[in-house]
Amino acid sequence: MTIFDIFKTHTMSLATVLTPSIQKAITLLFNVSFEKLEFQATRKEFEGDITLVLFPLVKEIKSSPIEIGTKIGAYLVENVAEVERFNVVSGFLNLVISDQYYLEFFNEIKENSKYGFVAPKVDDKAIMVEYSSPNTNKPLHLGHVRNNLLGYAVAEIIKASGKKVYKTQIINDRGIHICKSMLAWQKFGNGETPENTGIKGDKLVGKYYVAFDKAYKEQVTQLIAQGKTEEDAKKLAPILHEAQQMLLDWEAGKDTIVSLWKTMNQWVYDGFSATYDAMGVDFDSYYYESNTYLLGKDVVQIGLEKGVFEKDADGSVWIDLTPEGLDRKIVLRSDGTAVYMTQDIGTAIQRVKDFPDVGGMVYTVGNEQDYHFKVLFLILKKLGFDWSKNLFHLSYGMVDLPSGKMKSREGTVVDADDLMDDMTLTAKQLSEELGKLEEYSEAEKTKLYKTIGLGALKYYILKVDPKKRILFNPEESVDFAGNTGPFIQYTYARIQSILRKADFELKVVIDQMALHQKEKELLKQLALYPEVIQNAAHNHSPALIANYTYELVKEYNSFYQTVSILGEEDTSKKIFRVQLSKKVSDTIKSAFGLLGIEVPERM
């Protein structure tokens, strides 16, 4: 990260100040011009705030880096107010920036509630972020939790970086897996509903998906016992044929089947909605596969006319991507039915029709679909859609538990609702062990446990690079020490306690004061926030926000342990340190807000 990146949001950017002066110094001292300067943060073991890399200059000036650095440093100290002193280490000129510069920077940002955020330009294209996209035959599980948390956070981060964002999902509400739940409910349900059982709708439907699988396996076992091979038995099981017939009846629009499908899907939608509310994620639009599965077929004809697709002798339509290192991909079967790729092509095009200002899309889907999205994006590019260059697959690794993988057909998944409840319970147990909640009402305790539990869950998942697989350990995530959500939440609550005790006016402007090194380090960390948001948006990585927040909190705790705040006798220093603490807490809240994590006022 260069000095241009770190300070580019300042009105009086440090880069803007230093670059012309250094360029002038090079011209005056060495009689050469140098356009591109390379900066980096000064290494911790050396004194300095910013470092000029001297090696590129050596080639032009034909002198030693020590001599070059010493002459430039002396010139800057004499002619640039922001540079107090310097030192040269090998090929690096380390510059110590004045306290005054940092005070001016702080006074610019301290009352800015949107510090780090960029307002979208009116004529900028929007980004659509797709996430969740569940099946309506079972409740959301741990894998969906990572998907939802990633998609929501990426949407919020892109929005903060200066783009308009639409959040969407496509609900997989049709197909044989849906019919399996429906058929099992018909056979074994005895009229059960969410209302007469008190069971959440998505869980009730999921119960019958598991029931179907159990009945299917029993029938397969019976057929094998009658002399059938396992392969034949799996194909001949009567309950599977009934489910396949139900799908045909649904596609034919049979009233009784369509009515049951609508009823059971609504149970699931209601259940999903409750889970999304508890998780703290939302959507601007919804797409349903039952409405989109025929989309894209008309595009196939256009692709044939353009020579993008080719038709085989049996009538099937393909695209040959072998020149791009992929393979031949079918987009229309010989009987004229679409495949998933065709649906995804049609849905992407439909989204741009529905939201004409969309200029790019982010698909939050597990890494097992990496190849699918390479093909999809390439096809859309070949079809000539300008926005296809702004398509991104937010590919993520799976989430494992110490007990192993999840299997939804066998009912061994980790249910999202149960997981959130368990995290809240774990937070309760640990909080009670710490014994600091005597003055809280039961309602306040309940809210706090949920805030800590969900904060722990979200942070644990989001602090990891999306591409990496996660082994999720609930107890470890709720630890109040280390790189965890509760540790950061606790620091925020600690600062709120300081602010409540501060019995003086905080809007006083401190414009001249000698800074403690810990104050300066904290200000430098705050200065990184705008660029961290931009980098996180560009890389589609909430982990950058999460780990920046952890580093900020570590820096604050070092500051807190080193200097006196409310006990400081110098009034100006005391006011400044409380103001600085407040800005740190504001930034923690802002960053955690991008991750969908709440912060408690007290802990």
XYZ file of C-alpha atoms in Angstrom:
603
model
C 0.000 0.000 0.000
C 1.546 3.292 -1.102
C 1.356 6.664 0.555
C -1.003 7.708 -2.228
C -3.406 4.995 -1.153
C -3.140 5.561 2.582
C -3.756 9.263 2.613
C -5.675 9.942 -0.569
C -8.877 10.831 1.267
C -7.284 13.694 3.203
C -7.971 17.224 2.035
C -4.280 17.954 2.385
C -2.910 14.571 1.365
C 0.526 13.715 2.704
C 1.389 12.331 -0.721
C 0.308 15.567 -2.356
C 2.546 17.470 0.050
C 5.603 15.241 -0.236
C 5.731 14.273 -3.896
C 6.219 17.723 -5.474
C 8.773 18.653 -2.813
C 10.778 15.463 -3.332
C 10.631 15.873 -7.105
C 11.874 19.449 -6.731
C 14.662 18.302 -4.423
C 15.811 15.683 -6.939
C 15.906 18.265 -9.730
C 17.780 20.850 -7.651
C 20.190 18.446 -6.002
C 20.947 16.049 -8.850
C 19.793 17.866 -12.010
C 17.436 15.041 -13.076
C 13.652 14.748 -13.154
C 11.842 11.782 -11.647
C 8.146 11.222 -12.218
C 7.247 8.099 -10.256
C 8.189 7.880 -6.591
C 7.790 4.713 -4.555
C 6.607 5.005 -0.954
C 5.869 2.458 1.756
C 5.077 2.447 5.452
C 8.153 2.697 7.663
C 9.097 -0.611 9.250
C 8.356 -0.827 12.969
C 12.002 -1.154 14.001
C 12.925 2.219 12.497
C 11.842 5.733 13.386
C 9.559 7.238 10.785
C 6.023 7.464 9.451
C 6.620 7.054 5.752
C 9.521 5.741 3.699
C 10.816 6.737 0.285
C 12.338 3.779 -1.547
C 15.658 5.013 -2.949
C 16.739 2.142 -5.204
C 14.852 3.407 -8.311
C 16.676 6.757 -7.917
C 20.109 5.137 -7.775
C 19.864 4.040 -11.429
C 19.212 7.603 -12.582
C 21.445 9.588 -10.225
C 24.438 7.213 -10.221
C 25.205 7.784 -6.549
C 24.939 5.731 -3.361
C 21.500 5.437 -1.748
C 22.932 6.777 1.530
C 24.148 9.971 -0.155
C 20.934 10.404 -2.151
C 18.722 9.841 0.903
C 20.732 12.137 3.146
C 20.609 15.032 0.696
C 16.868 14.647 -0.001
C 16.113 14.254 3.718
C 18.049 17.391 4.640
C 16.260 19.356 1.912
C 12.824 18.206 3.148
C 13.562 19.059 6.784
C 14.611 22.553 5.752
C 11.848 23.253 3.218
C 8.764 21.126 4.077
C 6.936 21.907 7.309
C 5.408 18.418 7.579
C 8.841 16.705 7.710
C 10.509 17.007 11.116
C 13.530 14.733 10.734
C 14.769 11.742 8.776
C 17.077 8.744 8.808
C 18.496 6.635 6.004
C 18.729 2.851 6.301
C 20.310 1.124 3.309
C 18.131 2.112 0.352
C 15.292 3.653 2.351
C 14.689 7.258 3.426
C 12.513 7.196 6.559
C 10.635 10.451 7.161
C 9.208 11.558 10.502
C 6.028 13.572 9.906
C 5.116 16.432 12.226
C 2.517 16.128 14.960
C 0.778 19.127 13.418
C -0.003 17.197 10.249
C -1.676 14.416 12.222
C -3.657 16.857 14.362
C -4.996 18.551 11.242
C -5.916 15.163 9.777
C -7.707 14.164 12.970
C -9.679 17.397 13.159
C -10.849 16.767 9.601
C -12.242 13.290 10.338
C -13.324 13.327 13.981
C -16.882 14.608 13.365
C -17.332 12.817 10.041
C -19.881 10.073 10.705
C -19.307 8.652 7.205
C -15.530 8.631 7.419
C -14.137 6.118 4.934
C -17.360 5.912 2.912
C -17.692 7.273 -0.629
C -21.027 8.524 -1.963
C -22.045 6.923 -5.288
C -21.981 9.043 -8.415
C -25.378 9.589 -10.012
C -24.389 8.141 -13.385
C -22.367 5.181 -12.042
C -23.542 1.669 -12.855
C -24.904 -0.431 -9.993
C -23.633 -3.818 -8.818
C -26.039 -6.686 -8.118
C -24.903 -9.109 -5.414
C -26.556 -12.522 -5.323
C -26.358 -14.639 -2.184
C -28.237 -17.244 -0.154
C -30.106 -18.904 -3.075
C -31.461 -21.867 -1.077
C -33.605 -24.859 -2.009
C -37.150 -24.941 -0.652
C -36.872 -28.532 0.564
C -34.938 -27.890 3.758
C -33.980 -25.155 6.238
C -30.848 -23.031 5.961
C -27.723 -24.666 7.378
C -24.156 -23.747 8.337
C -23.060 -23.574 4.694
C -25.843 -21.078 4.013
C -24.664 -19.070 7.015
C -21.259 -18.485 5.431
C -22.897 -17.721 2.088
C -25.300 -15.173 3.578
C -22.707 -13.494 5.767
C -20.251 -13.193 2.876
C -22.810 -11.938 0.377
C -24.329 -9.397 2.745
C -20.939 -8.069 3.879
C -19.577 -7.795 0.331
C -22.733 -5.909 -0.699
C -22.333 -3.465 2.197
C -18.605 -2.998 1.521
C -19.143 -2.336 -2.196
C -21.847 0.159 -1.239
C -19.452 1.912 1.165
C -16.813 2.078 -1.574
C -19.079 4.279 -3.671
C -21.334 1.991 -5.699
C -25.083 1.539 -5.774
C -25.854 -2.060 -4.815
C -28.829 -4.365 -5.247
C -28.997 -7.481 -3.073
C -30.798 -10.426 -4.604
C -31.196 -14.178 -4.469
C -32.609 -16.897 -6.674
C -34.709 -19.429 -4.808
C -34.539 -22.971 -6.120
C -38.219 -23.767 -5.703
C -38.763 -26.449 -8.350
C -37.368 -29.823 -9.337
C -37.270 -33.396 -8.113
C -35.847 -32.478 -4.685
C -38.871 -30.276 -3.999
C -41.235 -33.043 -5.104
C -39.550 -35.484 -2.721
C -40.557 -33.341 0.274
C -44.059 -32.872 -1.110
C -44.573 -36.583 -1.750
C -43.287 -37.582 1.694
C -45.647 -35.051 3.304
C -48.557 -36.532 1.325
C -47.643 -40.041 2.452
C -46.562 -39.505 6.052
C -47.652 -35.990 7.052
C -51.142 -36.662 8.464
C -52.064 -33.051 7.762
C -49.187 -31.497 9.729
C -48.728 -27.756 9.262
C -46.520 -25.155 10.927
C -49.649 -23.824 12.663
C -50.902 -27.090 14.167
C -47.432 -28.379 15.129
C -45.631 -25.185 16.122
C -42.743 -26.293 13.902
C -41.072 -23.614 11.794
C -42.159 -24.047 8.184
C -38.786 -24.699 6.588
C -37.977 -27.250 9.279
C -41.279 -29.033 8.776
C -40.635 -29.374 5.037
C -37.043 -30.435 5.709
C -38.352 -33.139 8.027
C -40.200 -34.710 5.090
C -37.179 -34.449 2.791
C -35.366 -36.624 5.309
C -38.425 -38.902 5.553
C -38.393 -39.418 1.785
C -34.739 -40.432 1.840
C -35.381 -42.897 4.656
C -38.310 -44.517 2.790
C -36.312 -44.575 -0.463
C -33.367 -46.359 1.182
C -35.709 -48.921 2.753
C -37.220 -49.677 -0.666
C -33.772 -49.980 -2.252
C -32.723 -52.422 0.474
C -35.877 -54.499 -0.133
C -35.270 -54.619 -3.895
C -31.662 -55.718 -3.379
C -32.936 -58.463 -1.058
C -35.230 -59.585 -3.923
C -32.199 -60.037 -6.185
C -31.865 -56.649 -7.878
C -28.469 -55.042 -8.269
C -27.904 -51.897 -6.200
C -27.817 -49.800 -9.373
C -31.126 -51.209 -10.599
C -32.705 -51.001 -7.154
C -31.942 -47.283 -6.938
C -33.670 -46.731 -10.271
C -36.673 -48.968 -9.588
C -37.662 -47.796 -6.086
C -41.420 -47.013 -6.367
C -41.264 -43.863 -4.234
C -38.713 -42.353 -6.645
C -41.031 -43.024 -9.591
C -43.864 -41.355 -7.710
C -41.707 -38.265 -7.125
C -40.739 -38.166 -10.805
C -44.418 -38.391 -11.780
C -45.214 -35.565 -9.356
C -42.628 -33.394 -11.124
C -44.260 -34.153 -14.475
C -47.662 -33.273 -12.995
C -46.257 -29.983 -11.685
C -44.784 -29.137 -15.073
C -48.153 -29.959 -16.649
C -49.848 -27.564 -14.208
C -51.975 -30.141 -12.378
C -54.070 -28.116 -9.931
C -53.725 -30.313 -6.835
C -49.954 -30.592 -7.209
C -49.442 -26.897 -7.942
C -51.620 -26.001 -4.942
C -49.611 -28.267 -2.610
C -46.360 -26.859 -4.064
C -47.478 -23.282 -3.369
C -48.582 -24.135 0.169
C -45.403 -25.948 1.197
C -43.144 -23.378 -0.468
C -44.886 -20.610 1.464
C -44.170 -22.486 4.685
C -40.513 -22.470 3.705
C -40.478 -18.792 2.655
C -41.917 -17.807 6.026
C -39.269 -19.899 7.770
C -36.460 -18.426 5.690
C -37.681 -14.909 6.436
C -37.452 -15.523 10.187
C -33.919 -16.910 9.793
C -32.800 -13.949 7.682
C -34.186 -11.538 10.282
C -32.311 -13.330 13.068
C -29.130 -13.384 10.978
C -29.452 -9.693 10.126
C -29.380 -9.974 6.322
C -31.804 -8.588 3.771
C -32.590 -8.514 0.051
C -33.872 -5.984 -2.450
C -35.290 -8.502 -4.914
C -36.075 -12.184 -5.277
C -35.963 -14.487 -8.287
C -37.604 -17.909 -8.335
C -36.397 -20.794 -10.444
C -40.005 -21.697 -11.188
C -40.183 -18.395 -13.091
C -36.678 -18.465 -14.606
C -36.108 -22.086 -15.665
C -37.362 -21.402 -19.176
C -35.323 -18.219 -19.570
C -32.377 -18.332 -21.932
C -33.895 -20.539 -24.611
C -34.523 -17.513 -26.839
C -30.908 -16.437 -26.330
C -29.762 -19.791 -27.708
C -31.310 -18.932 -31.065
C -29.560 -15.556 -31.076
C -26.296 -17.321 -30.245
C -26.807 -19.745 -33.120
C -27.332 -16.855 -35.515
C -24.157 -15.154 -34.266
C -22.139 -18.361 -34.565
C -21.519 -18.489 -30.811
C -23.387 -21.810 -30.493
C -23.484 -24.828 -32.785
C -26.194 -27.432 -33.330
C -25.395 -31.144 -33.381
C -27.109 -33.673 -35.637
C -29.484 -34.743 -32.838
C -30.734 -31.156 -32.421
C -28.834 -30.407 -29.225
C -27.025 -27.047 -29.027
C -23.465 -26.633 -27.739
C -20.704 -24.092 -27.348
C -17.099 -25.086 -28.001
C -14.822 -23.472 -25.418
C -11.802 -25.711 -26.006
C -9.785 -22.816 -27.526
C -10.142 -21.084 -24.130
C -8.916 -24.174 -22.282
C -12.398 -25.319 -21.234
C -14.609 -27.915 -22.981
C -17.725 -28.248 -25.101
C -20.774 -27.251 -23.077
C -24.379 -28.133 -23.860
C -26.867 -25.241 -23.634
C -29.982 -26.964 -25.048
C -30.857 -30.679 -25.019
C -31.965 -32.509 -28.146
C -35.564 -32.473 -26.868
C -35.444 -28.670 -26.622
C -35.254 -28.470 -22.814
C -32.863 -26.076 -21.104
C -29.978 -26.961 -18.798
C -28.883 -24.990 -15.728
C -26.357 -23.038 -17.790
C -29.135 -21.850 -20.114
C -31.227 -20.747 -17.146
C -28.316 -18.813 -15.654
C -27.662 -17.076 -18.976
C -31.319 -16.072 -19.201
C -31.538 -14.983 -15.569
C -28.465 -12.731 -15.843
C -29.936 -11.042 -18.915
C -33.328 -10.709 -17.207
C -31.766 -9.010 -14.193
C -30.273 -6.294 -16.388
C -33.687 -5.829 -18.014
C -35.301 -5.524 -14.575
C -32.574 -3.184 -13.262
C -31.234 -1.240 -16.280
C -28.600 0.552 -14.177
C -26.858 -2.722 -13.277
C -23.373 -2.857 -14.770
C -21.979 -5.878 -12.975
C -22.916 -8.841 -10.775
C -21.371 -10.779 -7.910
C -22.423 -14.406 -7.465
C -21.850 -15.756 -3.944
C -21.619 -19.504 -4.575
C -19.391 -22.245 -3.164
C -16.149 -23.188 -4.897
C -17.565 -26.448 -6.232
C -19.171 -24.244 -8.920
C -15.941 -22.525 -10.037
C -16.000 -24.146 -13.481
C -19.677 -23.384 -14.025
C -19.124 -19.662 -13.545
C -16.044 -19.586 -15.778
C -18.222 -21.011 -18.540
C -21.192 -18.749 -17.782
C -19.131 -15.553 -17.816
C -17.342 -16.560 -21.028
C -20.612 -17.345 -22.807
C -22.130 -13.997 -21.825
C -18.966 -12.271 -23.060
C -19.151 -14.106 -26.393
C -22.801 -13.121 -26.707
C -21.647 -9.501 -26.623
C -23.003 -8.165 -23.326
C -20.840 -5.226 -22.145
C -21.603 -5.865 -18.486
C -20.162 -9.393 -18.745
C -16.692 -7.982 -18.041
C -17.943 -6.975 -14.584
C -19.128 -10.400 -13.454
C -17.467 -11.955 -10.415
C -17.836 -15.342 -8.769
C -17.402 -14.864 -5.011
C -16.127 -18.398 -4.584
C -15.808 -19.639 -1.022
C -14.678 -22.759 0.768
C -16.907 -25.038 2.744
C -17.437 -24.867 6.491
C -16.568 -27.981 8.465
C -17.187 -28.833 12.084
C -14.975 -30.888 14.403
C -17.571 -33.666 13.997
C -17.180 -33.769 10.194
C -19.145 -32.944 7.058
C -22.861 -32.257 6.878
C -25.350 -34.424 4.944
C -28.760 -32.847 4.399
C -30.519 -35.992 3.107
C -29.675 -37.773 6.338
C -30.736 -34.880 8.523
C -27.241 -34.370 9.924
C -26.824 -30.759 8.853
C -26.120 -28.006 11.343
C -29.316 -25.986 11.215
C -28.729 -22.215 10.937
C -31.362 -21.360 13.569
C -29.994 -23.938 15.998
C -26.456 -22.688 15.396
C -27.432 -19.078 16.177
C -29.281 -20.207 19.310
C -26.289 -22.271 20.404
C -23.951 -19.313 19.872
C -26.213 -17.140 22.020
C -26.229 -19.812 24.731
C -22.435 -20.130 24.594
C -22.107 -16.345 24.934
C -24.462 -16.471 27.922
C -22.437 -19.150 29.677
C -19.120 -17.363 29.177
C -20.561 -13.976 30.161
C -22.017 -15.433 33.363
C -18.642 -16.967 34.199
C -17.052 -13.522 33.932
C -19.711 -12.242 36.325
C -19.958 -8.593 35.239
C -23.676 -8.358 34.487
C -25.201 -7.881 37.946
C -26.751 -4.511 37.059
C -28.373 -5.750 33.824
C -32.080 -6.531 33.508
C -33.002 -9.911 32.029
C -34.025 -8.218 28.771
C -30.669 -6.426 28.575
C -28.833 -9.671 29.259
C -30.760 -11.525 26.558
C -30.002 -8.824 23.998
C -26.332 -8.764 24.990
C -25.958 -12.549 24.746
C -27.384 -12.475 21.231
C -25.150 -9.557 20.220
C -22.046 -11.339 21.503
C -23.025 -14.776 20.169
C -23.914 -13.615 16.671
C -20.941 -11.249 16.636
C -18.668 -14.179 17.470
C -20.181 -16.343 14.737
C -20.056 -13.663 12.042
C -16.559 -12.471 12.849
C -15.119 -15.993 13.015
C -16.459 -16.741 9.546
C -15.739 -13.368 7.944
C -12.180 -12.910 9.233
C -11.076 -15.812 7.021
C -10.335 -15.222 3.344
C -13.440 -16.399 1.439
C -11.472 -18.882 -0.666
C -10.269 -20.807 2.391
C -12.107 -23.696 3.951
C -13.147 -23.122 7.577
C -13.154 -25.473 10.532
C -15.705 -23.747 12.727
C -15.178 -24.026 16.474
C -18.043 -22.347 18.388
C -16.230 -22.197 21.748
C -13.105 -20.701 20.220
C -15.131 -18.044 18.394
C -16.654 -16.684 21.622
C -13.291 -16.253 23.357
C -12.988 -12.755 24.856
C -9.282 -12.608 23.976
C -7.468 -12.759 20.661
C -8.743 -12.203 17.137
C -12.442 -12.678 17.908
C -15.640 -10.697 17.639
C -16.220 -10.518 21.411
C -12.685 -9.176 21.976
C -13.379 -6.304 19.569
C -16.877 -5.753 20.973
C -15.401 -5.558 24.477
C -12.967 -2.832 23.400
C -15.833 -0.871 21.890
C -17.833 -1.187 25.135
C -14.758 -0.141 27.146
C -14.519 3.071 25.106
C -18.224 3.770 25.657
C -17.560 3.542 29.394
C -14.807 6.171 29.033
C -17.149 8.434 27.068
C -19.876 8.139 29.732
C -17.394 9.215 32.404
C -16.050 12.174 30.412
C -17.652 15.213 32.066
C -16.350 17.853 29.651
C -17.106 19.255 26.220
C -15.754 16.937 23.506
C -16.173 19.347 20.586
C -13.195 21.450 21.671
C -10.650 21.718 18.832
C -7.130 20.736 19.859
C -4.977 22.117 17.059
C -1.571 22.281 18.703
C -0.070 19.620 20.924
C 2.911 17.304 21.114
C 1.694 13.773 20.337
C 2.651 10.665 22.243
C 3.995 7.941 19.939
C 0.985 5.739 20.793
C -1.381 8.528 19.753
C 0.462 8.889 16.479
C 0.365 5.142 15.782
C -3.383 5.122 16.428
C -3.917 8.039 14.050
C -1.920 6.248 11.366
C -4.135 3.204 11.812
C -7.276 5.332 11.502
C -5.877 6.863 8.307
C -5.855 3.429 6.670
C -9.618 2.894 6.947
C -10.787 4.508 3.663
C -8.310 2.527 1.595
C -9.095 -0.699 3.446
C -12.731 -0.277 2.374
C -11.676 0.262 -1.236
C -9.358 -2.764 -1.163
C -12.015 -4.953 0.463
C -14.539 -3.918 -2.201
C -12.072 -4.486 -5.036
C -11.079 -7.917 -3.679
C -14.594 -8.869 -2.524
C -13.056 -9.743 0.839
C -14.738 -8.906 4.167
C -11.663 -10.474 5.792
C -9.744 -7.265 5.042
C -12.282 -5.241 7.039
C -12.370 -7.788 9.883
C -8.612 -7.983 10.292
C -8.167 -4.213 9.939
C -10.606 -3.779 12.829
C -8.636 -6.258 14.926
C -5.388 -4.355 14.224
C -7.091 -1.067 15.136
C -8.315 -2.560 18.409
C -4.880 -3.968 19.214
C -3.365 -0.544 18.593
C -6.002 1.083 20.799
C -5.460 -1.363 23.648
C -1.727 -0.661 23.508
C -2.543 3.068 23.662
C -5.000 2.475 26.540
C -2.420 0.553 28.569
C 0.398 3.039 27.914
C -1.100 6.492 28.464
C -3.521 7.956 30.977
C -6.833 9.079 29.488
C -9.346 10.418 31.999
C -6.597 10.641 34.628
C -4.417 12.896 32.475
C -3.787 16.239 34.225
C -3.155 18.244 31.050
C -6.663 19.261 29.925
C -5.818 19.450 26.223
C -4.262 15.997 26.269
C -7.203 14.559 28.182
C -9.755 16.004 25.749
C -7.754 14.853 22.730
C -7.356 11.314 24.075
C -11.083 11.001 24.716
C -11.806 12.406 21.241
C -9.355 9.918 19.769
C -10.982 7.088 21.726
C -14.379 8.114 20.418
C -13.171 8.112 16.814
C -11.714 4.654 17.293
C -15.041 3.393 18.639
C -16.904 5.087 15.773
C -14.611 3.326 13.315
C -15.070 -0.041 15.050
C -18.837 0.402 14.837
C -18.612 1.465 11.191
C -16.382 -1.455 10.198
C -18.449 -3.996 12.120
C -21.571 -2.525 10.530
C -20.134 -3.453 7.124
C -19.809 -7.017 8.411
C -23.353 -7.034 9.794
C -22.094 -7.192 13.381
C -23.633 -5.155 16.200
C -21.605 -3.617 19.012
C -22.853 -3.387 22.634
C -22.752 -0.155 24.608
C -21.890 -2.106 27.748
C -20.378 -5.512 28.473
